[in-house]
Amino acid sequence: MGRFILKCLKCGREYGQEYRLTCENDDSFLRAEYLEKRLELRDQPGIGRFHSWLPVQEELTTEAGPITYRSEALSKELGLSNLYIGFSGYWPERGAFIKTCSFKELEAHPTMQLLKESGGKAIVLASAGNTGRAFAYSSALTGMDAYIVVPDSGVSSIWLPEEPTDSIHLISMTPGNDYTDAINLAGRIAKLPGMVPEGGARNVARREGMGTVMLDAAVTIGRMPDHYFQAVGSGTGGVSAWEASLRLKADGRFGSKLPKLQLAQNLPFVPMYNAWKAGRREIIPEIDMKDAKRQIEETYATVLTNRAPPYAVTGGLYDALVDTDGIMYAVTKDEALEAKALFESLEGIDILPPSAVAAASLLKAVEAGNVGKDDTILLNIAGGGFKRLKKDFTLFQVKPSVTVSSSDVSLDELGI
Ligand SMILES: Cc1ncc(COP(=O)(O)O)c(C=O)c1O
């Protein structure tokens, strides 16, 4: 018997347990509804603890999982009494063992498991860096093929803490192509026979994997936080946190008020910030991301640069922000670097650029009075511990099997 059904958020059509990204009637998100309505923690080391609300049959045994701890130093510096850090990365002293150093690994493991359970063999995805590394690692662990398309700026991010396997197929794109070009090429490859698109935010396994950050926080704190801070590029993490809190609310033991999403992008590329500020569901490219490619080149945290984020779609980020009375921030590179230095010196762990953007947004929120001094706050440090990892592991660069010059190349050139 299945553990969940997939339900279309617009027309309500239900599907059984399968690797499905879209409804046959419309373009809305599908959401998983689990038979287990109460979160029953499993005896697993990582995200497998949250099996109740992961769309897979077998419990995941990976040690990769989010951790949550109560901040002391940063909390004191900001004058906050209930600041919690959700950390996804490598920090063994705190029990954090994500060896690709970001919460993207929380998405990769359930996705590969769901793919395996539904008979799929090869997954195709685009990445600006962190997602590709996470799926490459999951491919190395499971032996399942992964075709990963990255822009030139992302190639150096595709490393592993062990020897890469033949199951990893890295396709790089020449300079001038960005993350969205990689998405377009991956979309074409995914139509080849035997290939399965990972689906980005449409993939419930990805969303539920990321949602475990909120679940871990709620079980650690004993209730849902009042505020949730994260830097977003696609916004999937924001949607995931919202969906996880809807389930926690229905569970009944973790409070009834949904955490307020407080999400950040980095200047000059801030399309979702612009649309949200203007009160619009639609992103208007000419207004919200004029000269997008140039903006992206100037951006500090490049993984936050998705030109086609799931913002307007039913069940997407706009709906999540409306439902949680959310706030969005635009952060400069200087603000991010300042917040990074502050966080690292006070909390004692190195963090990735997007996490610096998230930390900067918390500083802005405190300054603007968007959080109360005694409110319970969850800061999602979605990537970190890279320097810490290098002390314990040798890292291996994954080499591209082919480099292409545009998303329109003939697929024969790829030698798949
Ligand atoms: C460390 C980290 N934080 C935040 C994000 C933004 O994630 P999303 O917009 O998919 O929620 C990313 C995306 O790659 C990331 O790697």
Short mmCIF file of C-alpha atoms and ligand atoms in Angstrom, two decimals:
data_model
loop_
_atom_site.label_atom_id
_atom_site.label_comp_id
_atom_site.label_asym_id
_atom_site.label_seq_id
_atom_site.Cartn_x
_atom_site.Cartn_y
_atom_site.Cartn_z
CA MET A 1 0.00 0.00 0.00
CA GLY A 2 1.20 3.52 -0.76
CA ARG A 3 2.32 5.97 1.89
CA PHE A 4 1.10 9.09 0.10
CA ILE A 5 -0.92 10.47 -2.78
CA LEU A 6 -0.12 13.43 -5.00
CA LYS A 7 -2.84 16.05 -5.28
CA CYS A 8 -3.11 18.95 -7.73
CA LEU A 9 -3.44 22.22 -5.85
CA LYS A 10 -5.70 23.73 -8.53
CA CYS A 11 -8.10 21.05 -9.76
CA GLY A 12 -7.73 18.58 -6.88
CA ARG A 13 -6.99 15.62 -9.16
CA GLU A 14 -5.26 12.83 -7.29
CA TYR A 15 -2.46 10.57 -8.44
CA GLY A 16 -0.95 7.50 -6.82
CA GLN A 17 2.59 7.05 -5.69
CA GLU A 18 4.73 7.87 -8.71
CA TYR A 19 7.51 10.12 -9.97
CA ARG A 20 5.18 12.78 -11.34
CA LEU A 21 5.94 16.49 -11.78
CA THR A 22 2.76 17.89 -13.35
CA CYS A 23 -1.00 17.55 -13.34
CA GLU A 24 -2.57 16.43 -16.59
CA ASN A 25 -5.17 19.21 -16.37
CA ASP A 26 -3.15 22.32 -15.54
CA ASP A 27 0.27 23.68 -14.59
CA SER A 28 -0.22 23.94 -10.82
CA PHE A 29 2.08 22.27 -8.30
CA LEU A 30 1.24 18.83 -7.00
CA ARG A 31 1.49 18.33 -3.27
CA ALA A 32 2.02 15.08 -1.39
CA GLU A 33 -0.59 14.05 1.16
CA TYR A 34 0.73 11.47 3.59
CA LEU A 35 -1.22 8.75 5.31
CA GLU A 36 0.77 9.53 8.46
CA LYS A 37 -0.65 12.80 9.74
CA ARG A 38 1.51 12.85 12.84
CA LEU A 39 5.25 13.21 12.53
CA GLU A 40 6.76 10.02 14.00
CA LEU A 41 10.52 10.30 14.14
CA ARG A 42 12.39 7.22 12.86
CA ASP A 43 15.62 5.93 14.30
CA GLN A 44 17.83 7.09 11.42
CA PRO A 45 20.90 9.34 11.51
CA GLY A 46 19.91 11.98 8.92
CA ILE A 47 16.78 12.97 7.01
CA GLY A 48 15.50 9.39 7.31
CA ARG A 49 14.28 10.52 10.76
CA PHE A 50 11.52 12.40 8.97
CA HIS A 51 10.32 9.40 6.96
CA SER A 52 6.68 10.14 7.94
CA TRP A 53 6.72 13.03 5.44
CA LEU A 54 9.17 11.92 2.77
CA PRO A 55 7.69 10.51 -0.46
CA VAL A 56 9.67 7.27 -0.49
CA GLN A 57 8.93 3.71 0.63
CA GLU A 58 12.26 2.74 2.13
CA GLU A 59 13.69 4.72 5.04
CA LEU A 60 16.73 6.75 4.01
CA THR A 61 19.80 5.74 5.96
CA THR A 62 22.07 8.61 4.91
CA GLU A 63 23.84 10.53 7.65
CA ALA A 64 23.04 13.75 5.77
CA GLY A 65 20.44 15.75 7.62
CA PRO A 66 19.75 19.24 8.91
CA ILE A 67 20.67 20.22 12.45
CA THR A 68 19.21 22.98 14.60
CA TYR A 69 20.86 24.69 17.53
CA ARG A 70 20.24 27.72 19.67
CA SER A 71 22.63 30.55 18.87
CA GLU A 72 24.46 32.21 21.72
CA ALA A 73 27.00 34.65 20.32
CA LEU A 74 25.14 35.98 17.25
CA SER A 75 21.96 36.02 19.26
CA LYS A 76 23.59 38.19 21.92
CA GLU A 77 25.15 40.48 19.32
CA LEU A 78 21.73 41.09 17.75
CA GLY A 79 19.88 41.40 21.05
CA LEU A 80 17.66 38.40 20.27
CA SER A 81 16.71 35.87 22.91
CA ASN A 82 15.41 32.99 20.76
CA LEU A 83 17.55 32.77 17.67
CA TYR A 84 17.99 29.26 16.27
CA ILE A 85 20.32 28.28 13.47
CA GLY A 86 19.28 25.57 11.02
CA PHE A 87 22.57 24.37 9.58
CA SER A 88 22.93 22.20 6.49
CA GLY A 89 26.55 21.39 5.84
CA TYR A 90 29.58 19.80 7.41
CA TRP A 91 30.21 20.53 11.06
CA PRO A 92 30.88 17.23 12.85
CA GLU A 93 31.31 18.94 16.23
CA ARG A 94 27.61 19.80 16.03
CA GLY A 95 26.49 16.54 14.42
CA ALA A 96 26.18 17.95 10.87
CA PHE A 97 27.41 15.55 8.20
CA ILE A 98 26.35 16.91 4.81
CA LYS A 99 29.59 16.36 2.94
CA THR A 100 28.61 18.39 -0.11
CA CYS A 101 28.01 21.29 2.27
CA SER A 102 24.50 22.45 1.35
CA PHE A 103 20.83 21.61 1.84
CA LYS A 104 20.70 20.55 -1.79
CA GLU A 105 21.79 17.13 -0.58
CA LEU A 106 18.54 16.96 1.39
CA GLU A 107 16.76 17.24 -1.97
CA ALA A 108 19.02 14.82 -3.81
CA HIS A 109 18.71 11.73 -1.60
CA PRO A 110 14.90 11.46 -1.54
CA THR A 111 14.75 12.31 -5.25
CA MET A 112 17.16 9.53 -6.22
CA GLN A 113 15.32 7.11 -3.93
CA LEU A 114 11.93 8.02 -5.43
CA LEU A 115 13.41 7.65 -8.91
CA LYS A 116 14.74 4.21 -8.02
CA GLU A 117 11.45 3.12 -6.47
CA SER A 118 9.55 4.21 -9.57
CA GLY A 119 11.85 2.30 -11.93
CA GLY A 120 13.81 5.29 -13.33
CA LYS A 121 17.45 4.89 -14.24
CA ALA A 122 18.90 8.28 -15.17
CA ILE A 123 18.16 11.74 -13.87
CA VAL A 124 18.81 15.04 -15.70
CA LEU A 125 19.27 18.37 -13.99
CA ALA A 126 20.67 21.85 -14.37
CA SER A 127 22.62 23.47 -11.61
CA ALA A 128 24.44 26.68 -10.76
CA GLY A 129 26.73 24.59 -8.56
CA ASN A 130 25.45 23.32 -5.22
CA THR A 131 22.57 21.24 -6.60
CA GLY A 132 24.84 19.57 -9.15
CA ARG A 133 27.36 18.63 -6.48
CA ALA A 134 24.63 17.17 -4.28
CA PHE A 135 23.15 15.06 -7.08
CA ALA A 136 26.62 14.00 -8.25
CA TYR A 137 27.30 12.70 -4.75
CA SER A 138 23.95 10.94 -4.58
CA SER A 139 24.74 9.38 -7.97
CA ALA A 140 28.12 8.19 -6.67
CA LEU A 141 26.45 6.64 -3.61
CA THR A 142 23.59 4.94 -5.48
CA GLY A 143 25.26 4.20 -8.84
CA MET A 144 22.28 5.76 -10.62
CA ASP A 145 23.18 7.87 -13.64
CA ALA A 146 23.01 11.66 -13.29
CA TYR A 147 23.34 14.06 -16.24
CA ILE A 148 24.26 17.43 -14.78
CA VAL A 149 24.34 20.62 -16.88
CA VAL A 150 26.22 23.59 -15.40
CA PRO A 151 27.23 27.03 -16.66
CA ASP A 152 30.98 27.67 -16.73
CA SER A 153 30.79 29.51 -13.38
CA GLY A 154 29.46 26.35 -11.71
CA VAL A 155 32.03 23.80 -12.91
CA SER A 156 34.51 24.32 -10.06
CA SER A 157 31.66 23.71 -7.57
CA ILE A 158 31.19 20.15 -8.78
CA TRP A 159 33.60 18.30 -6.51
CA LEU A 160 33.10 15.27 -4.30
CA PRO A 161 34.56 14.10 -1.00
CA GLU A 162 35.45 10.82 -2.78
CA GLU A 163 36.47 9.59 -6.23
CA PRO A 164 33.80 10.44 -8.84
CA THR A 165 32.07 7.47 -10.47
CA ASP A 166 31.22 6.78 -14.12
CA SER A 167 27.56 7.31 -13.26
CA ILE A 168 28.18 11.09 -13.12
CA HIS A 169 27.96 12.86 -16.50
CA LEU A 170 28.90 16.53 -16.21
CA ILE A 171 28.01 18.76 -19.16
CA SER A 172 29.50 22.26 -18.94
CA MET A 173 28.56 25.37 -20.91
CA THR A 174 30.97 28.02 -22.14
CA PRO A 175 31.13 31.51 -20.52
CA GLY A 176 28.19 33.72 -21.54
CA ASN A 177 25.70 30.98 -20.67
CA ASP A 178 24.01 31.26 -17.28
CA TYR A 179 22.02 28.97 -15.02
CA THR A 180 18.84 29.49 -17.05
CA ASP A 181 20.66 28.42 -20.25
CA ALA A 182 21.69 25.29 -18.36
CA ILE A 183 18.02 24.74 -17.41
CA ASN A 184 17.02 25.03 -21.08
CA LEU A 185 19.63 22.51 -22.24
CA ALA A 186 18.78 20.10 -19.42
CA GLY A 187 15.12 20.35 -20.48
CA ARG A 188 16.05 19.16 -23.98
CA ILE A 189 18.23 16.30 -22.72
CA ALA A 190 15.47 15.18 -20.38
CA LYS A 191 13.23 14.46 -23.41
CA LEU A 192 15.64 11.77 -24.68
CA PRO A 193 14.49 8.18 -24.12
CA GLY A 194 15.29 6.82 -20.65
CA MET A 195 15.97 10.25 -19.15
CA VAL A 196 13.94 11.60 -16.24
CA PRO A 197 13.93 15.35 -15.45
CA GLU A 198 14.51 16.07 -11.79
CA GLY A 199 11.83 18.75 -12.04
CA GLY A 200 13.13 21.47 -9.71
CA ALA A 201 10.46 22.84 -7.42
CA ARG A 202 7.84 20.64 -9.11
CA ASN A 203 9.50 17.59 -7.64
CA VAL A 204 7.83 16.80 -4.31
CA ALA A 205 10.83 14.74 -3.19
CA ARG A 206 13.02 17.83 -3.50
CA ARG A 207 10.56 20.01 -1.61
CA GLU A 208 10.04 17.50 1.20
CA GLY A 209 13.78 16.98 1.54
CA MET A 210 14.32 20.70 2.00
CA GLY A 211 11.29 20.90 4.26
CA THR A 212 13.12 18.75 6.82
CA VAL A 213 14.98 21.90 7.90
CA MET A 214 11.68 23.23 9.26
CA LEU A 215 10.75 19.83 10.71
CA ASP A 216 14.08 19.54 12.48
CA ALA A 217 13.68 23.04 13.89
CA ALA A 218 10.16 22.32 15.14
CA VAL A 219 11.14 19.09 16.92
CA THR A 220 14.29 20.69 18.38
CA ILE A 221 12.58 23.86 19.58
CA GLY A 222 9.35 22.09 20.52
CA ARG A 223 7.25 24.41 18.33
CA MET A 224 7.33 26.13 14.95
CA PRO A 225 9.43 29.30 14.83
CA ASP A 226 7.73 32.68 14.40
CA HIS A 227 10.05 33.63 11.54
CA TYR A 228 11.99 31.73 8.89
CA PHE A 229 14.98 33.36 7.17
CA GLN A 230 16.50 32.00 3.95
CA ALA A 231 18.18 33.26 0.78
CA VAL A 232 16.33 32.20 -2.36
CA GLY A 233 17.11 31.76 -6.03
CA SER A 234 14.26 29.53 -7.14
CA GLY A 235 12.35 29.92 -3.90
CA THR A 236 11.93 26.18 -3.52
CA GLY A 237 13.30 26.31 0.02
CA GLY A 238 10.69 28.92 0.96
CA VAL A 239 7.86 26.84 -0.51
CA SER A 240 9.21 23.76 1.25
CA ALA A 241 9.37 25.49 4.62
CA TRP A 242 5.79 26.68 4.15
CA GLU A 243 4.50 23.22 3.19
CA ALA A 244 6.34 21.62 6.11
CA SER A 245 4.74 24.12 8.48
CA LEU A 246 1.27 23.41 7.07
CA ARG A 247 1.83 19.75 7.99
CA LEU A 248 3.19 20.65 11.42
CA LYS A 249 0.15 22.82 12.03
CA ALA A 250 -2.17 19.97 11.06
CA ASP A 251 -0.19 17.63 13.34
CA GLY A 252 -1.28 19.89 16.19
CA ARG A 253 1.71 19.55 18.53
CA PHE A 254 3.87 22.36 17.15
CA GLY A 255 1.62 25.42 17.25
CA SER A 256 -0.94 26.84 14.86
CA LYS A 257 0.70 29.99 13.56
CA LEU A 258 2.65 29.58 10.35
CA PRO A 259 6.22 30.92 10.44
CA LYS A 260 6.55 34.20 8.58
CA LEU A 261 8.77 33.67 5.54
CA GLN A 262 11.52 36.32 5.44
CA LEU A 263 13.44 35.64 2.24
CA ALA A 264 16.33 37.36 0.52
CA GLN A 265 17.88 37.75 -2.90
CA ASN A 266 21.14 39.49 -3.74
CA LEU A 267 21.49 42.68 -5.74
CA PRO A 268 21.49 43.48 -8.55
CA PHE A 269 19.54 40.31 -9.49
CA VAL A 270 16.37 40.39 -7.38
CA PRO A 271 13.34 39.54 -9.60
CA MET A 272 11.20 37.98 -6.87
CA TYR A 273 11.97 40.82 -4.46
CA ASN A 274 10.89 43.34 -7.12
CA ALA A 275 7.67 41.53 -8.00
CA TRP A 276 6.74 41.00 -4.34
CA LYS A 277 7.43 44.66 -3.47
CA ALA A 278 5.21 45.71 -6.36
CA GLY A 279 2.47 43.39 -5.05
CA ARG A 280 2.50 41.30 -8.22
CA ARG A 281 2.09 37.57 -8.72
CA GLU A 282 3.78 37.88 -12.11
CA ILE A 283 7.46 38.59 -12.62
CA ILE A 284 7.77 41.06 -15.50
CA PRO A 285 11.25 40.50 -16.98
CA GLU A 286 11.58 44.03 -18.45
CA ILE A 287 10.91 45.56 -15.03
CA ASP A 288 12.06 42.99 -12.49
CA MET A 289 15.24 41.70 -14.14
CA LYS A 290 16.18 44.14 -16.85
CA ASP A 291 19.46 43.15 -18.49
CA ALA A 292 19.37 39.92 -16.48
CA LYS A 293 22.58 38.33 -17.77
CA ARG A 294 24.65 41.38 -16.86
CA GLN A 295 22.99 41.53 -13.45
CA ILE A 296 23.77 37.87 -12.88
CA GLU A 297 27.43 38.39 -13.74
CA GLU A 298 27.61 41.08 -11.06
CA THR A 299 25.94 38.95 -8.42
CA TYR A 300 27.86 37.66 -5.42
CA ALA A 301 25.89 34.48 -4.59
CA THR A 302 25.39 33.16 -8.13
CA VAL A 303 23.35 30.14 -7.02
CA LEU A 304 20.57 32.65 -6.25
CA THR A 305 20.11 33.59 -9.91
CA ASN A 306 17.21 31.73 -11.47
CA ARG A 307 15.51 33.65 -14.29
CA ALA A 308 12.44 31.39 -14.24
CA PRO A 309 11.67 30.76 -10.57
CA PRO A 310 8.40 29.04 -9.55
CA TYR A 311 7.01 32.26 -8.16
CA ALA A 312 3.65 32.79 -9.89
CA VAL A 313 2.58 29.14 -10.23
CA THR A 314 -0.26 27.91 -7.99
CA GLY A 315 1.42 26.58 -4.85
CA GLY A 316 4.62 28.49 -5.60
CA LEU A 317 6.51 31.20 -3.77
CA TYR A 318 3.99 34.00 -4.22
CA ASP A 319 1.29 31.87 -2.57
CA ALA A 320 3.71 30.93 0.23
CA LEU A 321 4.52 34.59 0.90
CA VAL A 322 0.85 35.59 0.88
CA ASP A 323 -0.14 32.77 3.24
CA THR A 324 2.61 33.58 5.75
CA ASP A 325 2.44 37.37 5.44
CA GLY A 326 6.03 37.18 4.20
CA ILE A 327 8.72 39.76 3.62
CA MET A 328 11.46 39.89 0.98
CA TYR A 329 14.86 41.59 1.19
CA ALA A 330 17.42 42.74 -1.36
CA VAL A 331 20.95 42.42 -0.03
CA THR A 332 24.13 44.03 -1.40
CA LYS A 333 27.42 42.18 -1.76
CA ASP A 334 28.97 44.35 0.98
CA GLU A 335 26.13 43.57 3.35
CA ALA A 336 26.51 39.86 2.63
CA LEU A 337 30.26 39.92 3.18
CA GLU A 338 29.87 41.83 6.42
CA ALA A 339 27.25 39.38 7.68
CA LYS A 340 29.45 36.45 6.64
CA ALA A 341 32.40 37.76 8.66
CA LEU A 342 30.16 38.43 11.65
CA PHE A 343 28.48 35.03 11.52
CA GLU A 344 31.72 33.11 11.07
CA SER A 345 33.54 34.87 13.87
CA LEU A 346 30.64 34.53 16.32
CA GLU A 347 29.31 31.09 15.47
CA GLY A 348 32.63 29.48 14.58
CA ILE A 349 31.88 27.88 11.21
CA ASP A 350 32.44 29.04 7.62
CA ILE A 351 29.34 29.60 5.49
CA LEU A 352 28.61 29.67 1.74
CA PRO A 353 27.67 32.92 -0.08
CA PRO A 354 23.87 32.29 -0.11
CA SER A 355 23.96 31.73 3.63
CA ALA A 356 25.77 35.04 3.99
CA VAL A 357 22.88 36.65 2.10
CA ALA A 358 20.42 35.01 4.52
CA ALA A 359 22.41 36.22 7.53
CA ALA A 360 22.49 39.74 6.08
CA SER A 361 18.72 39.72 5.74
CA LEU A 362 18.38 38.85 9.41
CA LEU A 363 20.52 41.89 10.30
CA LYS A 364 18.28 44.05 8.12
CA ALA A 365 15.14 42.59 9.72
CA VAL A 366 16.42 43.36 13.22
CA GLU A 367 17.24 46.90 12.17
CA ALA A 368 13.83 47.39 10.54
CA GLY A 369 11.96 45.94 13.52
CA ASN A 370 10.59 43.05 11.44
CA VAL A 371 11.27 40.64 14.30
CA GLY A 372 10.56 41.03 18.00
CA LYS A 373 13.42 40.66 20.46
CA ASP A 374 11.87 37.59 22.07
CA ASP A 375 10.38 36.05 18.91
CA THR A 376 11.50 32.56 17.97
CA ILE A 377 13.57 32.90 14.83
CA LEU A 378 14.98 30.23 12.54
CA LEU A 379 17.90 31.32 10.36
CA ASN A 380 18.43 28.72 7.65
CA ILE A 381 22.15 28.52 7.00
CA ALA A 382 21.59 26.35 3.97
CA GLY A 383 25.24 25.83 3.13
CA GLY A 384 28.46 25.81 5.09
CA GLY A 385 31.39 23.94 6.52
CA PHE A 386 33.40 23.81 3.30
CA LYS A 387 36.64 24.88 5.01
CA ARG A 388 35.87 22.50 7.85
CA LEU A 389 35.33 19.64 5.38
CA LYS A 390 38.69 20.24 3.71
CA LYS A 391 40.41 19.51 7.02
CA ASP A 392 38.93 16.00 7.05
CA PHE A 393 38.60 15.03 3.38
CA THR A 394 40.43 15.17 0.07
CA LEU A 395 38.15 16.67 -2.53
CA PHE A 396 37.97 15.39 -6.11
CA GLN A 397 36.95 17.66 -8.98
CA VAL A 398 34.38 16.15 -11.36
CA LYS A 399 35.56 16.71 -14.94
CA PRO A 400 33.07 17.67 -17.67
CA SER A 401 32.52 14.89 -20.18
CA VAL A 402 31.64 17.57 -22.76
CA THR A 403 31.50 21.38 -23.00
CA VAL A 404 28.92 23.07 -25.23
CA SER A 405 28.50 26.64 -26.42
CA SER A 406 24.73 27.13 -26.17
CA SER A 407 21.50 25.52 -25.08
CA ASP A 408 20.56 24.98 -28.77
CA VAL A 409 23.45 22.63 -29.60
CA SER A 410 22.68 19.45 -31.46
CA LEU A 411 22.15 16.75 -28.86
CA ASP A 412 24.36 14.44 -30.96
CA GLU A 413 27.31 16.58 -29.82
CA LEU A 414 26.75 15.42 -26.27
CA GLY A 415 27.58 11.80 -27.05
CA ILE A 416 24.86 10.49 -24.74
C1 LIG B 1 23.25 27.11 0.04
C2 LIG B 1 22.04 27.55 -0.72
N1 LIG B 1 21.16 28.37 -0.14
C3 LIG B 1 20.08 28.80 -0.79
C4 LIG B 1 19.82 28.42 -2.09
C5 LIG B 1 18.55 28.87 -2.75
O1 LIG B 1 17.70 27.79 -2.86
P1 LIG B 1 16.19 27.85 -3.33
O2 LIG B 1 15.94 29.12 -4.00
O3 LIG B 1 16.07 26.68 -4.29
O4 LIG B 1 15.36 27.66 -2.13
C6 LIG B 1 20.72 27.61 -2.74
C7 LIG B 1 20.50 27.22 -4.12
O5 LIG B 1 21.32 26.56 -4.76
C8 LIG B 1 21.85 27.14 -2.04
O6 LIG B 1 22.72 26.32 -2.61
#
